[in-house]
mmCIF file of C-alpha atoms in Angstrom:
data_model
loop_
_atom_site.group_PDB
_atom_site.id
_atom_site.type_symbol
_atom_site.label_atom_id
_atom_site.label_comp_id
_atom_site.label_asym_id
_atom_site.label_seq_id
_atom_site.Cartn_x
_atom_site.Cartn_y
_atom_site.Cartn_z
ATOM 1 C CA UNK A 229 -12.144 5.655 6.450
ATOM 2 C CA UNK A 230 -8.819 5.860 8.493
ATOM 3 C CA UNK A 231 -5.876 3.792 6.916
ATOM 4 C CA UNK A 232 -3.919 4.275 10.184
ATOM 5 C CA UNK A 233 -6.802 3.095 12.560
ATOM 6 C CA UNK A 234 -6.863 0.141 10.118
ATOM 7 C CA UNK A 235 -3.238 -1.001 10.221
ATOM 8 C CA UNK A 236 -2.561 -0.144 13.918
ATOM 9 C CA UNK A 237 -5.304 -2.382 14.261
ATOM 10 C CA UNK A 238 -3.725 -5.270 12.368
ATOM 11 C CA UNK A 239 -0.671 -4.614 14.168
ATOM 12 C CA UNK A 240 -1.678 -5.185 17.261
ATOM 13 C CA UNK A 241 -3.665 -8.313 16.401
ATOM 14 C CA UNK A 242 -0.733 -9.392 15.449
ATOM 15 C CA UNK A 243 1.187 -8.553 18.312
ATOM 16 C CA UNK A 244 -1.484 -10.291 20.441
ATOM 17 C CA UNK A 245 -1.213 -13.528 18.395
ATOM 18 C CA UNK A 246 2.724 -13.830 19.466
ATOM 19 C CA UNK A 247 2.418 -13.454 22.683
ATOM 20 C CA UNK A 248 -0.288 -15.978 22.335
ATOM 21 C CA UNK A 249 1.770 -18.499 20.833
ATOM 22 C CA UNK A 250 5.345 -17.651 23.093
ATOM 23 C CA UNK A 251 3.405 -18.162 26.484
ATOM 24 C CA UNK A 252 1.793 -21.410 24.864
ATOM 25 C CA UNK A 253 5.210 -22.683 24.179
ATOM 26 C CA UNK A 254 6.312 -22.098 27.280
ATOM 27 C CA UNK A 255 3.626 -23.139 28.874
ATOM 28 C CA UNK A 256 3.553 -26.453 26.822
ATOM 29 C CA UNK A 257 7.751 -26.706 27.956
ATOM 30 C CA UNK A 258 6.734 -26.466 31.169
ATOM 31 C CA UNK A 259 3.823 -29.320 30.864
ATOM 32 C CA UNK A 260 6.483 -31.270 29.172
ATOM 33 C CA UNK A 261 9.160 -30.815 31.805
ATOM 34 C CA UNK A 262 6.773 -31.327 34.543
ATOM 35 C CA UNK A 263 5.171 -35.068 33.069
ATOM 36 C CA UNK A 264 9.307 -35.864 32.739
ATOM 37 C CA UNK A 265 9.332 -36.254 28.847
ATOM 38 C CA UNK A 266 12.370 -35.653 26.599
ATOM 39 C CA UNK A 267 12.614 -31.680 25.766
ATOM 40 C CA UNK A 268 13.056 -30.835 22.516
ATOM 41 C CA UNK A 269 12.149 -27.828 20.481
ATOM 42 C CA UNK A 270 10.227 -30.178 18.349
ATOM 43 C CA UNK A 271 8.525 -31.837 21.247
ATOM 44 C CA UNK A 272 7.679 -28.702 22.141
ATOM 45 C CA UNK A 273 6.965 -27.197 19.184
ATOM 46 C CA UNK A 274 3.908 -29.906 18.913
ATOM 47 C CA UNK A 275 2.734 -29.692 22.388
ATOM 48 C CA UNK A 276 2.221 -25.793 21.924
ATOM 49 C CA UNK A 277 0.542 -25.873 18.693
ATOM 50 C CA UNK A 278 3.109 -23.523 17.284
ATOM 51 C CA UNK A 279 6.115 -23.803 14.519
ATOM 52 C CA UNK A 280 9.436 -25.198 15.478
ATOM 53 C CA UNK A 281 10.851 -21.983 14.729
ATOM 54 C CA UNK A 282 9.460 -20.248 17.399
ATOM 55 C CA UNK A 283 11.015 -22.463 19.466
ATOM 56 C CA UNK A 284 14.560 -20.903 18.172
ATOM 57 C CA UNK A 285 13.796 -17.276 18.831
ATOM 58 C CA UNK A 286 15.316 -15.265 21.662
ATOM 59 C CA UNK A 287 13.146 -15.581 25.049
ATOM 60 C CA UNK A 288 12.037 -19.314 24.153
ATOM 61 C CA UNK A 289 15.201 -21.028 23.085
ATOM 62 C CA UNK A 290 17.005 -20.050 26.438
ATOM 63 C CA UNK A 291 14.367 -21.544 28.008
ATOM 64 C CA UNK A 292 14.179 -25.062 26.098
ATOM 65 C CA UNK A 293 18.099 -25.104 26.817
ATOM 66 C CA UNK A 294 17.676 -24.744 30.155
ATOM 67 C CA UNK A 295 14.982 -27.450 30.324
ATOM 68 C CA UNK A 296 17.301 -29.793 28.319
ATOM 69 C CA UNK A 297 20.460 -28.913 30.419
ATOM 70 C CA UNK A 298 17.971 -29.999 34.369
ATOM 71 C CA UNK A 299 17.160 -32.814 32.502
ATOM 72 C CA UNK A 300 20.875 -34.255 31.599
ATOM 73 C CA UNK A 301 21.805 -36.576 34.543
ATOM 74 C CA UNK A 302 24.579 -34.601 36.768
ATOM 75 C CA UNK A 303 28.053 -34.648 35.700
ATOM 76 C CA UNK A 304 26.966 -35.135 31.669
ATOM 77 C CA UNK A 305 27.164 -32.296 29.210
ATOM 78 C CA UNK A 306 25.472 -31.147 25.876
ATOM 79 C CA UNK A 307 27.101 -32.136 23.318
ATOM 80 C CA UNK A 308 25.993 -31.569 20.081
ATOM 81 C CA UNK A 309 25.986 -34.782 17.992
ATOM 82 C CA UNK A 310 24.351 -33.545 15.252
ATOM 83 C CA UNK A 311 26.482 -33.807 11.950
ATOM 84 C CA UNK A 312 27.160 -30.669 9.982
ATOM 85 C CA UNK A 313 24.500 -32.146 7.048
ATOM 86 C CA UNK A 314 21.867 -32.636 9.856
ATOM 87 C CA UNK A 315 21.942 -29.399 11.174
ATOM 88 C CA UNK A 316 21.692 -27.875 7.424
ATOM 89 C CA UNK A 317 18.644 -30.176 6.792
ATOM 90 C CA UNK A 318 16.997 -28.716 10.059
ATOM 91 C CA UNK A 319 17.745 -25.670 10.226
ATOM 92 C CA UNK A 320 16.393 -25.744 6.211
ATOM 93 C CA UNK A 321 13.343 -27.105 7.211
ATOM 94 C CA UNK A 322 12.675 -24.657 9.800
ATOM 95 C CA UNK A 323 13.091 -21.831 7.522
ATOM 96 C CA UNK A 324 9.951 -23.552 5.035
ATOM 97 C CA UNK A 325 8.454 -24.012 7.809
ATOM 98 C CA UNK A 326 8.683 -20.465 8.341
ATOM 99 C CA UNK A 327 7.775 -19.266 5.072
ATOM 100 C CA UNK A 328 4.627 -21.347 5.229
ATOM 101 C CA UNK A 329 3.617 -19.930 8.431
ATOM 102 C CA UNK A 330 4.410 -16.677 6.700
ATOM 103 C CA UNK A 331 2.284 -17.477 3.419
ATOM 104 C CA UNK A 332 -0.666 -18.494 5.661
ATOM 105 C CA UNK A 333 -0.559 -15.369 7.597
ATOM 106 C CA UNK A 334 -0.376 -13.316 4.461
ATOM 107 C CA UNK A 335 -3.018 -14.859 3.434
ATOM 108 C CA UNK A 336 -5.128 -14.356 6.714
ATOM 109 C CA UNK A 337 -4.038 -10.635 6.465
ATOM 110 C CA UNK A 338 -5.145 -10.121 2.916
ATOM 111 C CA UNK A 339 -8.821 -11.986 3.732
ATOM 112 C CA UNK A 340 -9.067 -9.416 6.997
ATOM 113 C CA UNK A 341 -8.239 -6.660 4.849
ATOM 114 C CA UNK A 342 -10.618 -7.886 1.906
ATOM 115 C CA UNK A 343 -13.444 -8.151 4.081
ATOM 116 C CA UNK A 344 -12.987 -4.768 6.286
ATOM 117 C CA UNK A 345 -12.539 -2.658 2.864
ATOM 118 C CA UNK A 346 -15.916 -4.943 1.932
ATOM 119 C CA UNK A 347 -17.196 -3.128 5.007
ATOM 120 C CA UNK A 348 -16.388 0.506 4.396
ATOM 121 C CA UNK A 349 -17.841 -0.123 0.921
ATOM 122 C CA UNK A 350 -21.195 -1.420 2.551
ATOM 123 C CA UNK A 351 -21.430 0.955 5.426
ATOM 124 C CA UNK A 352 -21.546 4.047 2.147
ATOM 125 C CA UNK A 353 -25.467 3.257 1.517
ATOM 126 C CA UNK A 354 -27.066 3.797 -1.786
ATOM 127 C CA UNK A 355 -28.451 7.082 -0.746
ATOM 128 C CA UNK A 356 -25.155 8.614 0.050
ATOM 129 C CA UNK A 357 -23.502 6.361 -3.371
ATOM 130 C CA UNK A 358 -26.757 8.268 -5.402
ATOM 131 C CA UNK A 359 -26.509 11.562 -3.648
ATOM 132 C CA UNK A 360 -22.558 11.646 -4.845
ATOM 133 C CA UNK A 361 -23.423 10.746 -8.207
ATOM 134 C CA UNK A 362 -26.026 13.241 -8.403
ATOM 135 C CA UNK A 363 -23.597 15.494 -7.330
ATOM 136 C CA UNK A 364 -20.781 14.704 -9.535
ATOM 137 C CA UNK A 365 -23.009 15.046 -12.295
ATOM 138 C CA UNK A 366 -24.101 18.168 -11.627
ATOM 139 C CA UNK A 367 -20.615 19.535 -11.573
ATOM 140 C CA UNK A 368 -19.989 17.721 -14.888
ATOM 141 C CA UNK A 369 -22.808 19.522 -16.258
ATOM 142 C CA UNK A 370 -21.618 22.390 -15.089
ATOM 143 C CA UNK A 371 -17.696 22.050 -16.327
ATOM 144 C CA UNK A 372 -19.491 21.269 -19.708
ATOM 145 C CA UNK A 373 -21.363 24.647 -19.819
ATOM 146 C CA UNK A 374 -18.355 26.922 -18.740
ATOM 147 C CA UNK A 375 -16.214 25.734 -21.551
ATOM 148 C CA UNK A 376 -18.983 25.595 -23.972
ATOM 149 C CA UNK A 377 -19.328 29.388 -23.431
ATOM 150 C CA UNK A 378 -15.129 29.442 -23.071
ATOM 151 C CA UNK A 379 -15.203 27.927 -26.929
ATOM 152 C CA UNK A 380 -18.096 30.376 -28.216
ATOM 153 C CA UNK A 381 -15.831 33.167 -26.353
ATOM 154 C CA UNK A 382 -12.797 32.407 -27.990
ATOM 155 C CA UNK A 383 -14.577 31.845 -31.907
ATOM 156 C CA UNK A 384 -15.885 35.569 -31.127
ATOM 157 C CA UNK A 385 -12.393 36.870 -30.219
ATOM 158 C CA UNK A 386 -10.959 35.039 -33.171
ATOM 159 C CA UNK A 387 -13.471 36.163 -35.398
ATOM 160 C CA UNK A 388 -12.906 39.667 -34.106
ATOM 161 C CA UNK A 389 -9.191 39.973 -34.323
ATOM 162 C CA UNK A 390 -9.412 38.889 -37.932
ATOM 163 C CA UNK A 391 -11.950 41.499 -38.588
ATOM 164 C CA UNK A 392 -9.222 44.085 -36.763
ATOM 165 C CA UNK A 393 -5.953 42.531 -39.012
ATOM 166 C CA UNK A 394 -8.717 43.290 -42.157
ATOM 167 C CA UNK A 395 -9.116 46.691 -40.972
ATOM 168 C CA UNK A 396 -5.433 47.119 -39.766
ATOM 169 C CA UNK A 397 -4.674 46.036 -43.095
ATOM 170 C CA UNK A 398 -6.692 48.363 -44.615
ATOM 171 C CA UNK A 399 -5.902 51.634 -43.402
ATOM 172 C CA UNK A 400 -2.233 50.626 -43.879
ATOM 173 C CA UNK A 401 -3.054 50.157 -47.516
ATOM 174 C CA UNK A 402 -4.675 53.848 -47.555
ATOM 175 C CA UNK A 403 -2.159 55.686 -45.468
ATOM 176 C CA UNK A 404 0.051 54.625 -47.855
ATOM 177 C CA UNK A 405 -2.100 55.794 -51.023
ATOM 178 C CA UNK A 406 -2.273 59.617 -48.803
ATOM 179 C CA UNK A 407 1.090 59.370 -48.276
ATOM 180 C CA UNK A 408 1.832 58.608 -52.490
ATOM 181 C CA UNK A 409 -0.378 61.235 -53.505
ATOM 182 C CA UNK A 410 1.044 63.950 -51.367
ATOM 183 C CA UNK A 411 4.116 63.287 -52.553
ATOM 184 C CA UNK A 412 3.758 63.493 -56.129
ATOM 185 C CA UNK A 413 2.022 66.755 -54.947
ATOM 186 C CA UNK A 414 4.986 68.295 -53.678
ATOM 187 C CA UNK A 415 6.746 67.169 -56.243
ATOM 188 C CA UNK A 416 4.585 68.963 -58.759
ATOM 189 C CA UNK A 417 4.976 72.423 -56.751
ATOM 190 C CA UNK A 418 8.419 71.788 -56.508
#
């Protein structure tokens, strides 16, 4: 499995699919131009098969304003009539637009990436699935033996230093019953 093989891969699918869907809008600009209908980003929009907001990103927009600007009679300029309110409402719908285009593509990506992970999952047969758990188990086994014998270990250490601390104890008790008597006598000789 390589993550980064996976996603470069997405990315340039991706890439691809826009510069699929810039050279259809120009191409369906310059289909427009040519049969002498009115150019609009809409109209073009439509023709291409693409959202309206492509047709406002740098590299297509200059071109659609160009078309628009040959096809004003000589002497006339573009003048935006739009009001302020008609503007907001477009320029609002082009941004759900865009976040529907967005959603879909999400969407698209998440499928692509459910079904290629669906893949790597399939291509691991049940041999090599068995073979691992085999293995695994093994080593379980094996973890479960070393601190069995780790716990018996440590119960015959502990059982051993107590036995010392008795003993320890012990010969304390007696040095100090040596130590007494020789005391008392000295004290008799003295």
């Amino acid at each position: 499995m390589n993550p980064h093989g996976n996603a470069h891969t997405l990315v340039q699918a991706r890439r691809r699919d826009s510069l699929d869907k810039r050279q259809r809008a120009l191409t369906a600009l310059t289909t427009l131009e040519q049969q002498g209908k009115k150019i609009t980003h809409t109209a073009v929009a439509r023709t291409a098969g693409v959202s309206t907001w492509l047709t406002y990103t740098e590299g297509i927009r200059e071109h659609i304003e160009a078309a628009q600007q040959r096809q004003q009679p000589s002497g006339s300029r573009l003048v935006d009539t739009r009001t302020p309110n008609t503007t907001l409402r477009t320029e609002l719908e082009l941004a759900r637009q865009e976040v529907r285009n967005l959603r879909e593509e999400k969407e698209r990506m998440r499928k692509a990436i459910r079904q290629q992970l669906g893949q790597q999952l399939d291509a691991f047969g049940t041999k090599d699935l068995t073979e691992r758990i085999d293995q695994l188990t093994r080593e379980n086994q094996r973890l479960q033996d070393t601190l069995r014998q780790a716990t018996e270990d440590n119960h015959a250490l502990h059982r051993q230093v107590t036995s010392l601390e008795a003993d320890l104890g012990a010969a304390r008790t007696s040095l100090r019953r040596m130590i007494r008597e020789e005391n008392r006598s000295l004290e008799k000789i003295v």
